[in-house]
mmCIF file of C-alpha atoms and ligand atoms in Angstrom:
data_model
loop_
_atom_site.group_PDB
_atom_site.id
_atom_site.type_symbol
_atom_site.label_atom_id
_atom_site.label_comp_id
_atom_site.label_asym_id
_atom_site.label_seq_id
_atom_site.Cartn_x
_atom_site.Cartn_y
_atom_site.Cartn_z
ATOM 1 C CA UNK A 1 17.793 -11.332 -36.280
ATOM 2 C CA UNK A 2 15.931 -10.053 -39.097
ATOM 3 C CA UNK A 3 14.881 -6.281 -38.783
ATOM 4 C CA UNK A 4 11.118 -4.680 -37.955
ATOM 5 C CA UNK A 5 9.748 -4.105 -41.030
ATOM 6 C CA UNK A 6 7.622 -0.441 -40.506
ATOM 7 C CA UNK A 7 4.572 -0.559 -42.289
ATOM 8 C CA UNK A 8 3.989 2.877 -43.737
ATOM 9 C CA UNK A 9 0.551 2.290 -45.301
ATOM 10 C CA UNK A 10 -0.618 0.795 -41.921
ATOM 11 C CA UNK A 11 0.556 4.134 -40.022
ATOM 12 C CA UNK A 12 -0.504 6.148 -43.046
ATOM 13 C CA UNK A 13 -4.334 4.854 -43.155
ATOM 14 C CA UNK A 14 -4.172 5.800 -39.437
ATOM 15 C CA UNK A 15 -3.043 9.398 -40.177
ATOM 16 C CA UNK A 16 -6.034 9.811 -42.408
ATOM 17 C CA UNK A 17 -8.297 7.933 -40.826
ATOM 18 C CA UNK A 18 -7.861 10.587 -37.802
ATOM 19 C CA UNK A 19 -7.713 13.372 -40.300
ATOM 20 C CA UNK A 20 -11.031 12.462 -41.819
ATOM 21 C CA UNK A 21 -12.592 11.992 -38.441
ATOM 22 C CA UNK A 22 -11.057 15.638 -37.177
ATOM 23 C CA UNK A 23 -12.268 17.173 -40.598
ATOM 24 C CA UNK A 24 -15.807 16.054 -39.640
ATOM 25 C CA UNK A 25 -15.951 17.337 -36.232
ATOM 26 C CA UNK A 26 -14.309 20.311 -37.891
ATOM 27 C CA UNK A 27 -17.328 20.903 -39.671
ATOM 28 C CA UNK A 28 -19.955 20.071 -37.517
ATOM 29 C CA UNK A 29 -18.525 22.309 -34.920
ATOM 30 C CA UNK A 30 -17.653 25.411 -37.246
ATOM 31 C CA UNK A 31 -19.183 24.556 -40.310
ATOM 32 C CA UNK A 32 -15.387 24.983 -42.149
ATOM 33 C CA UNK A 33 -14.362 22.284 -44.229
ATOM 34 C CA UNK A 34 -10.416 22.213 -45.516
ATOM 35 C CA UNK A 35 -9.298 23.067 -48.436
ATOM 36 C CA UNK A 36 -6.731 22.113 -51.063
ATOM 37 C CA UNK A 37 -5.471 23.147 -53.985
ATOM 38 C CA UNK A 38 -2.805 21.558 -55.948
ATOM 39 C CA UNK A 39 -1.581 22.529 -58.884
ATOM 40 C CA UNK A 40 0.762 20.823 -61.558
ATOM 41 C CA UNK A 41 2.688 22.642 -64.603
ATOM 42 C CA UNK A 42 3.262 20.575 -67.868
ATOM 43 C CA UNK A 43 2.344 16.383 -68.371
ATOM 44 C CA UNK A 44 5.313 14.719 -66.296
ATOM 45 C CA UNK A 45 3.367 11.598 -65.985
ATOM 46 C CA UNK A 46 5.046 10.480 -62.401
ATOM 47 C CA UNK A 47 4.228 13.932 -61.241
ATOM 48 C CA UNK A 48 0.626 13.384 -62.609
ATOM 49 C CA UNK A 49 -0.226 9.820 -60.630
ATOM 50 C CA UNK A 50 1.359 12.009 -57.497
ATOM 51 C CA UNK A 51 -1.422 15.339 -57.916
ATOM 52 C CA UNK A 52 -4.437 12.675 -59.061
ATOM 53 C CA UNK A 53 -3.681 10.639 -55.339
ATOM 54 C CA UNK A 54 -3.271 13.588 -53.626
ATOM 55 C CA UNK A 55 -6.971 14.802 -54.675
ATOM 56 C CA UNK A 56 -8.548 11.613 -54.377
ATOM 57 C CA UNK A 57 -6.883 11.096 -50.791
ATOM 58 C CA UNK A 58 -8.308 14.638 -50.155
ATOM 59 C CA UNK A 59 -11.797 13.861 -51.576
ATOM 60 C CA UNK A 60 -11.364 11.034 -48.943
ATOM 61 C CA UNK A 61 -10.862 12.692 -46.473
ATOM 62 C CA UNK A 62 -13.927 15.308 -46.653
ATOM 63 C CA UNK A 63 -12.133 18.163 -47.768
ATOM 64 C CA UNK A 64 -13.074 20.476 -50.664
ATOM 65 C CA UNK A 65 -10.319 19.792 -53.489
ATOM 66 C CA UNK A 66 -9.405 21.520 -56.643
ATOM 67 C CA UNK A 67 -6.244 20.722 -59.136
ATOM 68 C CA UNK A 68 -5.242 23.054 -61.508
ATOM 69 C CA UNK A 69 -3.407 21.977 -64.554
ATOM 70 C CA UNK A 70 -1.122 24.088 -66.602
ATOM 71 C CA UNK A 71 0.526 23.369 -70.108
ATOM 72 C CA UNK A 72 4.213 22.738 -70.002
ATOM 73 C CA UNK A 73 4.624 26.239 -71.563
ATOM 74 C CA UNK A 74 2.635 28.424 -69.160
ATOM 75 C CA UNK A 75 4.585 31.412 -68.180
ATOM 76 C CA UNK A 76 5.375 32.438 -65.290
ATOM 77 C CA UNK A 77 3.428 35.303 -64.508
ATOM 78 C CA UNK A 78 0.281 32.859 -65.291
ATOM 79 C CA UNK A 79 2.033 30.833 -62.511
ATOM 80 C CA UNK A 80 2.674 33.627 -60.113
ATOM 81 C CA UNK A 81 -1.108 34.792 -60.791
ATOM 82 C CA UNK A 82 -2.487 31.613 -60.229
ATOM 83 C CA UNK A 83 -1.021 31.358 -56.925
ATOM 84 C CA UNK A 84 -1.966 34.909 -56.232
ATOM 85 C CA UNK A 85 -5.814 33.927 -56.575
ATOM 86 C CA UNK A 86 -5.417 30.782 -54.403
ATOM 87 C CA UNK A 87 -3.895 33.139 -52.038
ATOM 88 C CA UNK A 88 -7.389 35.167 -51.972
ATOM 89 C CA UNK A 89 -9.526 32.206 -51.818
ATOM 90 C CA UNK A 90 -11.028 31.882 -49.086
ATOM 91 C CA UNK A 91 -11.582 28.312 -49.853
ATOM 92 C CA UNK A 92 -8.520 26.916 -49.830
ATOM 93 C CA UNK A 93 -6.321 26.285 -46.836
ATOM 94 C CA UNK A 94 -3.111 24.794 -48.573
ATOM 95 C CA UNK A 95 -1.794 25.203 -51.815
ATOM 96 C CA UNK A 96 0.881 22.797 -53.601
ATOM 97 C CA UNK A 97 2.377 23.221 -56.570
ATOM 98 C CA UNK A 98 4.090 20.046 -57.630
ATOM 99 C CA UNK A 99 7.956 20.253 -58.046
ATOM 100 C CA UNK A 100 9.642 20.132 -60.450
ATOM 101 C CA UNK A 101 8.443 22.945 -62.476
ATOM 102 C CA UNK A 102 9.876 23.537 -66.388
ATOM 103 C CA UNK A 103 13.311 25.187 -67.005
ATOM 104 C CA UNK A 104 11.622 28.453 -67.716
ATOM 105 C CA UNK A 105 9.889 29.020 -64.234
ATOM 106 C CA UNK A 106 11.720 30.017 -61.219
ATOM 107 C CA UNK A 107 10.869 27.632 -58.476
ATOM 108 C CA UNK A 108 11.986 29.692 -55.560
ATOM 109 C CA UNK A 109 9.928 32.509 -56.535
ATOM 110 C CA UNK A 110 7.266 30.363 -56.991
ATOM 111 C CA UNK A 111 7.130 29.100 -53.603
ATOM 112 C CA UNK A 112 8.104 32.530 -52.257
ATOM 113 C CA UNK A 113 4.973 33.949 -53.769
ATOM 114 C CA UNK A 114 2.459 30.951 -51.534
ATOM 115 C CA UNK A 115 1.459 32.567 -48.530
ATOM 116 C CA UNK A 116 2.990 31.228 -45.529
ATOM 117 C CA UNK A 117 -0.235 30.058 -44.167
ATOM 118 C CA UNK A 118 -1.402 27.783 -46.687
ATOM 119 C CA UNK A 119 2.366 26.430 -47.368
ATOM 120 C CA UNK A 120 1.398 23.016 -46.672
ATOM 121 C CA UNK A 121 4.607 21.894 -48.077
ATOM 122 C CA UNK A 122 6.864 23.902 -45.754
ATOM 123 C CA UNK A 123 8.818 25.175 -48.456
ATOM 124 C CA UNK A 124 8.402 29.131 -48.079
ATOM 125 C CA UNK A 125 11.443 30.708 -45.793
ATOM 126 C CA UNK A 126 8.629 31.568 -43.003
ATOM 127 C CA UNK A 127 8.185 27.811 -42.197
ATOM 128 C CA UNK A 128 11.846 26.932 -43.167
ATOM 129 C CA UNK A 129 12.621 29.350 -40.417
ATOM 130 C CA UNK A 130 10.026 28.053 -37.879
ATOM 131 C CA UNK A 131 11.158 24.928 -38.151
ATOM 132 C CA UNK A 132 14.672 25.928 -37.328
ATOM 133 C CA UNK A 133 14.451 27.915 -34.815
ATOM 134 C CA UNK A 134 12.496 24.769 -32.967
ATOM 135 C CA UNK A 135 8.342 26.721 -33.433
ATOM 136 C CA UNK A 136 6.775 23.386 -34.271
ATOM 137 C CA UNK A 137 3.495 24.544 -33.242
ATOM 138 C CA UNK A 138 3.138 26.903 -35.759
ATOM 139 C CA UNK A 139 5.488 25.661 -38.808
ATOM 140 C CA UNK A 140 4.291 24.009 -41.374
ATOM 141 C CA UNK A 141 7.046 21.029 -41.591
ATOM 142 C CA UNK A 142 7.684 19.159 -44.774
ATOM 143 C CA UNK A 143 5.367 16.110 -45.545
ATOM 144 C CA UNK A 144 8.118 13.296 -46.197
ATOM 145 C CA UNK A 145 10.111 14.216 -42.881
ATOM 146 C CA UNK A 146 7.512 14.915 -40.965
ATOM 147 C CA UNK A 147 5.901 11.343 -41.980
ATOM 148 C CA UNK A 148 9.256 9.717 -41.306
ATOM 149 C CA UNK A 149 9.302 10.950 -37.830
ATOM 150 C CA UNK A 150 6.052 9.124 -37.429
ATOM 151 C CA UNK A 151 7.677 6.101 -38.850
ATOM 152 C CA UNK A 152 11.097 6.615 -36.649
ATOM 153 C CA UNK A 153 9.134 7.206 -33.368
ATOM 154 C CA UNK A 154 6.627 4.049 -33.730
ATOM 155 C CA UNK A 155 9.904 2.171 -34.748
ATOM 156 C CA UNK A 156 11.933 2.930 -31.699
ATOM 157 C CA UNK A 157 8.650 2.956 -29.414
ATOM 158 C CA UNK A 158 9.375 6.414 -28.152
ATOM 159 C CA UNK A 159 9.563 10.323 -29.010
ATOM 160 C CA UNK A 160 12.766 11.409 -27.189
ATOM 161 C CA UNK A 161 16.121 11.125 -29.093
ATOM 162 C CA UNK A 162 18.384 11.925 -26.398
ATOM 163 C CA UNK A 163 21.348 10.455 -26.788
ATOM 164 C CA UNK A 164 21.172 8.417 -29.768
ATOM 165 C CA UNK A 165 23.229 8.951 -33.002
ATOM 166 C CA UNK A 166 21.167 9.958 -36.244
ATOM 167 C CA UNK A 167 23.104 10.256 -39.832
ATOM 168 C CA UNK A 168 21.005 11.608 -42.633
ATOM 169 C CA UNK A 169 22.020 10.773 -45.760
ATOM 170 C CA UNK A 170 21.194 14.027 -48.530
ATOM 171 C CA UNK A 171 20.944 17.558 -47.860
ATOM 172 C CA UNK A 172 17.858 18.381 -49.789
ATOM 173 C CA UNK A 173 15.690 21.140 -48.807
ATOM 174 C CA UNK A 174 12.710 19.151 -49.050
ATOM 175 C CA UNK A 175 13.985 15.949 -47.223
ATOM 176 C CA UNK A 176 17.342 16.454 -45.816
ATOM 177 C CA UNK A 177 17.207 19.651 -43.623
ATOM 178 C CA UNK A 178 13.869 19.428 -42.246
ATOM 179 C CA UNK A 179 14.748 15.902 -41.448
ATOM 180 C CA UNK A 180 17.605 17.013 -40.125
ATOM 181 C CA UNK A 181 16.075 19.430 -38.062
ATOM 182 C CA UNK A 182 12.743 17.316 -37.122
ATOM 183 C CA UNK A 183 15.342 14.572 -35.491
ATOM 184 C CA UNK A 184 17.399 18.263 -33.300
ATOM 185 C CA UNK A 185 14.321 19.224 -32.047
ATOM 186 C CA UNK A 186 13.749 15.564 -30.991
ATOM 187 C CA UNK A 187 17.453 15.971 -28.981
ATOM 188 C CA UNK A 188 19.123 13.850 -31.582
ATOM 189 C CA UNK A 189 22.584 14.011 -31.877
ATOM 190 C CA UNK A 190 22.500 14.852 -36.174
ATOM 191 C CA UNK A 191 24.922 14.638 -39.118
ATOM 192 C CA UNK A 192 24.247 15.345 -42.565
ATOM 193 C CA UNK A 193 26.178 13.628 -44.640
ATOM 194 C CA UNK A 194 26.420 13.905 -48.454
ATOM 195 C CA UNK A 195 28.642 13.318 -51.964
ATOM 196 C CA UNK A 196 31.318 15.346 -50.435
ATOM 197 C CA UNK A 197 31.689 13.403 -47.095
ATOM 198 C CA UNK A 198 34.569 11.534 -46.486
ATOM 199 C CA UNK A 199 34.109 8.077 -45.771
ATOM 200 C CA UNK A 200 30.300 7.581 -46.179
ATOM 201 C CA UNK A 201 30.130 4.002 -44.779
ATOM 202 C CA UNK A 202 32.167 4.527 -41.621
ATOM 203 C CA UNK A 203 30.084 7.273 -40.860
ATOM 204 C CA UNK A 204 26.707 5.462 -41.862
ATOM 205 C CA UNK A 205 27.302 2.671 -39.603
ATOM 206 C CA UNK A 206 27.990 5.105 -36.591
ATOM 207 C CA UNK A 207 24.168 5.568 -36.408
ATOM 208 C CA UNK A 208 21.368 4.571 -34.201
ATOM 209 C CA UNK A 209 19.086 6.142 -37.041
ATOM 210 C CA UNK A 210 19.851 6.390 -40.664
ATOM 211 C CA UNK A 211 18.024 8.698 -42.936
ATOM 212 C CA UNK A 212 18.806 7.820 -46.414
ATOM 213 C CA UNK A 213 17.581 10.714 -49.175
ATOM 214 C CA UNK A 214 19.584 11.056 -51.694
ATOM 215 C CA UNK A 215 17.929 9.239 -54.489
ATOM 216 C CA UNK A 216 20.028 6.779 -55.646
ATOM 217 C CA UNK A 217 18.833 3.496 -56.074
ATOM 218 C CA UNK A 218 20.515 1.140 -53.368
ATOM 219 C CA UNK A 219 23.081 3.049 -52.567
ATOM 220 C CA UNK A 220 23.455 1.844 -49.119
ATOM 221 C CA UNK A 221 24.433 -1.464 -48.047
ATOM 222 C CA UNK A 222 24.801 -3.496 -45.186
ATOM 223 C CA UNK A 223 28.182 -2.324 -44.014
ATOM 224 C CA UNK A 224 27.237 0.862 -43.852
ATOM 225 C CA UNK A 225 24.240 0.211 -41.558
ATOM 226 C CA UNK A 226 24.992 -0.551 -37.386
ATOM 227 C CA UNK A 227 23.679 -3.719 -36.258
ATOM 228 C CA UNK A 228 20.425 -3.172 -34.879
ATOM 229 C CA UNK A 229 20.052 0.373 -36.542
ATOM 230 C CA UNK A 230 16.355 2.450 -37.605
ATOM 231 C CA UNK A 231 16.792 2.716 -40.784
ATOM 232 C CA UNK A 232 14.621 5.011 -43.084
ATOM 233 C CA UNK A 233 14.694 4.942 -46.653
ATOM 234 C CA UNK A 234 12.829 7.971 -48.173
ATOM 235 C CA UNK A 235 14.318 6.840 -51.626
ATOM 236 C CA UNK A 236 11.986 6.136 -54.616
ATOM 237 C CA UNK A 237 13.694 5.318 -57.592
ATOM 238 C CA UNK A 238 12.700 3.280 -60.463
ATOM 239 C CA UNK A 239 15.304 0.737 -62.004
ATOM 240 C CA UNK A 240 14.739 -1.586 -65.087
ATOM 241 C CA UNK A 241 13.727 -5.449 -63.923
ATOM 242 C CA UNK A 242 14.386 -7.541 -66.877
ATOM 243 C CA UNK A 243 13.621 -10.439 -64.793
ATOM 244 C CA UNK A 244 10.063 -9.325 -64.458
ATOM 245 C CA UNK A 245 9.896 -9.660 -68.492
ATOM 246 C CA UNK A 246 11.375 -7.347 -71.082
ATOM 247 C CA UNK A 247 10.333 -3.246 -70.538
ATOM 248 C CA UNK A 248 9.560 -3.806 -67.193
ATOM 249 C CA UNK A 249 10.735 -2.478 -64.177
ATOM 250 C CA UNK A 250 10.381 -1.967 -60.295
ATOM 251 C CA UNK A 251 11.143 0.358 -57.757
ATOM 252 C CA UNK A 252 13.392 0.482 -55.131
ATOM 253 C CA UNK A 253 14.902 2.630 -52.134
ATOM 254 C CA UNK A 254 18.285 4.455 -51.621
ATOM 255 C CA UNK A 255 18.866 1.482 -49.215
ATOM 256 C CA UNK A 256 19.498 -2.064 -50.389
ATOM 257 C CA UNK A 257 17.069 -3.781 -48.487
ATOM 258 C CA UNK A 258 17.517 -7.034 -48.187
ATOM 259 C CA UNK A 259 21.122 -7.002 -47.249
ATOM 260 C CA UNK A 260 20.159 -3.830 -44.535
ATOM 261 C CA UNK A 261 17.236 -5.692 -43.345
ATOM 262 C CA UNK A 262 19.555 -8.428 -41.987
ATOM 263 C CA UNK A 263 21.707 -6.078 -39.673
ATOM 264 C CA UNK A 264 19.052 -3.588 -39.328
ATOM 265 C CA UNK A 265 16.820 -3.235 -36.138
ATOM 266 C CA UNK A 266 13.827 -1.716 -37.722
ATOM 267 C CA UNK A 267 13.587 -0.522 -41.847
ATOM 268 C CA UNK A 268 11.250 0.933 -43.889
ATOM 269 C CA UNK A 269 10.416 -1.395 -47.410
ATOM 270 C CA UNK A 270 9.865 0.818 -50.580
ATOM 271 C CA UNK A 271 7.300 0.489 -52.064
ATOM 272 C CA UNK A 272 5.057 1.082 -48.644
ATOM 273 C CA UNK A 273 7.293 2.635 -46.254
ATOM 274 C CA UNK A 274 7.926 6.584 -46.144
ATOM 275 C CA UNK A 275 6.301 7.329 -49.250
ATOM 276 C CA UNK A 276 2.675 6.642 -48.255
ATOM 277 C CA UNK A 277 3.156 8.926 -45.337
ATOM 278 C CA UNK A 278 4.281 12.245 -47.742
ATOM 279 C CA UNK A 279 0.399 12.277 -48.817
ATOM 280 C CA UNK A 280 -0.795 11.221 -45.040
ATOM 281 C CA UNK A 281 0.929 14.329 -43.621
ATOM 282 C CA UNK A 282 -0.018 16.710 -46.410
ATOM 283 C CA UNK A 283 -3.887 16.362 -45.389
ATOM 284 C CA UNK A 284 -2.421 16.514 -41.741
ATOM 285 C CA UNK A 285 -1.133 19.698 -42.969
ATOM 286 C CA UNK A 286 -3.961 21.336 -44.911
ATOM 287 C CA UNK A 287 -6.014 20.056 -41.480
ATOM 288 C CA UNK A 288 -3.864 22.142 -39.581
ATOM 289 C CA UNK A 289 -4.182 24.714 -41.654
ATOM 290 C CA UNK A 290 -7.710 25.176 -41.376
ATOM 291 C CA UNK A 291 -8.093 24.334 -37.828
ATOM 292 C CA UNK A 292 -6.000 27.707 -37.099
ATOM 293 C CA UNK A 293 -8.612 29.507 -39.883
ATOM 294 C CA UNK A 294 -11.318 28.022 -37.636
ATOM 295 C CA UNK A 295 -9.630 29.320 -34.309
ATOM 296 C CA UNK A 296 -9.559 25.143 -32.756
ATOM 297 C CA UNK A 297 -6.672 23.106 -32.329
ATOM 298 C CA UNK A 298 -5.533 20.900 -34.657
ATOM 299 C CA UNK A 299 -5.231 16.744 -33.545
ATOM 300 C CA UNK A 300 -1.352 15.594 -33.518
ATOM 301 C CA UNK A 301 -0.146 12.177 -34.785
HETATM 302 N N1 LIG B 401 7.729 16.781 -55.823
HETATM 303 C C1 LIG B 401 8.250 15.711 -55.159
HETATM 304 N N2 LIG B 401 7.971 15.773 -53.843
HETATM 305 C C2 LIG B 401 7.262 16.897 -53.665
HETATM 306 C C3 LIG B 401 6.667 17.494 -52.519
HETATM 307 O O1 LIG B 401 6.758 17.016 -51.379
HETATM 308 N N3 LIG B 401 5.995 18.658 -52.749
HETATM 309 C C4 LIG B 401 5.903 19.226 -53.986
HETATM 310 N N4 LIG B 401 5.254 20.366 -54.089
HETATM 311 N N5 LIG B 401 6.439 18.689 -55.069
HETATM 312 C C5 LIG B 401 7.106 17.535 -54.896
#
């Protein structure tokens, strides 16, 4: 039987839907309205079409939203002050600063220098830390696992794990290890696999949920997934389609998903699976964020 396809703009509009209705309320009831500042170094144009939805989706939502652009060449200090300001304004309740920066700035000090608070990412060590040692209620977790929970739980109809295999697929701080630790918390029984595991496939197809992040364009086939597997594809990866006409191309997950979708129970599709949901859950975030400035409690998802 053909898999579940989970429809992450679907879920997604319903994120922000109750995010704009919260931020509303939020108002009337405290006069605060959220705010969010994102700021991008240098002209990467992908990273560009990522900061220009994020500030629409924010304008969307109600919230007061400013971007910052930098030339490629700013130095860091300019960075670090930057950040430093939007620190001390009032104003803003979550700061981003899109990753990757240039060669010549030090990322990690970057986000080091973002006050836990308005870390809307979850990147700074404070969160990192909350979110391992299991206080949800007060971390801010990463937007692309936290959205793929979303995804996983509305996939398998419920919220506890127990007892049910999960195998993510990429170790990266901003995917991997808060997924990892997202699907613990959940009582999950987790492996993170990676380019040094032995046996990738074998392992793979042990799973009741597979987490694929590792960014390489259809990487995963169907013998790696077990029949009637949740399988989440947080790739994005754009690969040449010269049947679409010459130049073109198209993009496509870390899973390939037509042969998965035939052994899988549920899948996300990319385009319009997890990556919807990153931009959902960072206005859940910045939300949250100034819900705790406004001393109310933020809605869950
Ligand atoms: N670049 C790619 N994904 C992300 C993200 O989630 N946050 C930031 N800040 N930069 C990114």
């Amino acid at each position: 039987m053909a898999a579940e396809v989970i429809d992450g703009k679907v879920v997604a509009a319903e994120v922000v839907e109750k995010v704009t209705n919260a931020t509303a309320k939020l108002l009337a009831d405290t006069g605060v309205t959220p705010g969010i500042a994102v700021v991008i170094v240098g002209e990467d144009p992908a990273s560009q079409v990522y900061v220009r939805s994020k500030g629409k989706r924010a304008t969307e939502c109600g919230f007061h939203s400013v971007s910052h652009t930098m030339p490629a060449e700013t130095p860091e200090d300019e960075l670090l002050t930057m950040v430093e300001n939007l620190n001390n304004d009032p104003a803003i309740d979550g700061i981003l600063v899109q990753l990757p920066l240039p060669d010549h700035i030090d990322e990690g000090k970057v986000i080091q220098t973002i006050a836990p608070e308005k870390d809307v990412d979850g990147f700074h060590f404070i969160n990192v830390g909350k979110l391992g040692t299991g206080e949800t209620d007060t971390a801010f977790v990463p937007c692309t696992p936290a959205g793929s929970m979303i995804l996983l739980k509305k996939a398998l109809g419920k919220s506890d794990l127990s007892g049910l295999n999960a195998v993510v697929v990429g170790r990266s701080n901003i995917v991997g290890k808060p997924m990892a630790n997202l699907l613990l918390a959940d009582n999950a029984t987790v492996t993170i696999a990676h380019s040094r595991t032995k046996d990738l496939p074998a392992l793979a197809s042990s799973a009741d949920i597979l987490v694929a992040a590792v960014g390489r364009p259809e990487m995963i086939k169907a013998d790696w997934v077990k029949p009637g597997a949740a399988v989440i594809d947080v790739g994005i990866n754009r690969i040449d389609a010269p049947e679409k006409g010459e130049g073109k191309s198209r993009l496509v997950g870390d899973v390939a998903y037509d042969e998965a979708a035939a052994i899988a129970g549920s899948i996300t599709p990319v385009p319009g699976g997890v990556g919807p949901m990153t931009i959902a859950m960072l206005m859940a975030n910045t939300l949250a964020s100034a819900c705790r400035r406004a001393g109310v409690e933020a809605p869950t998802y």
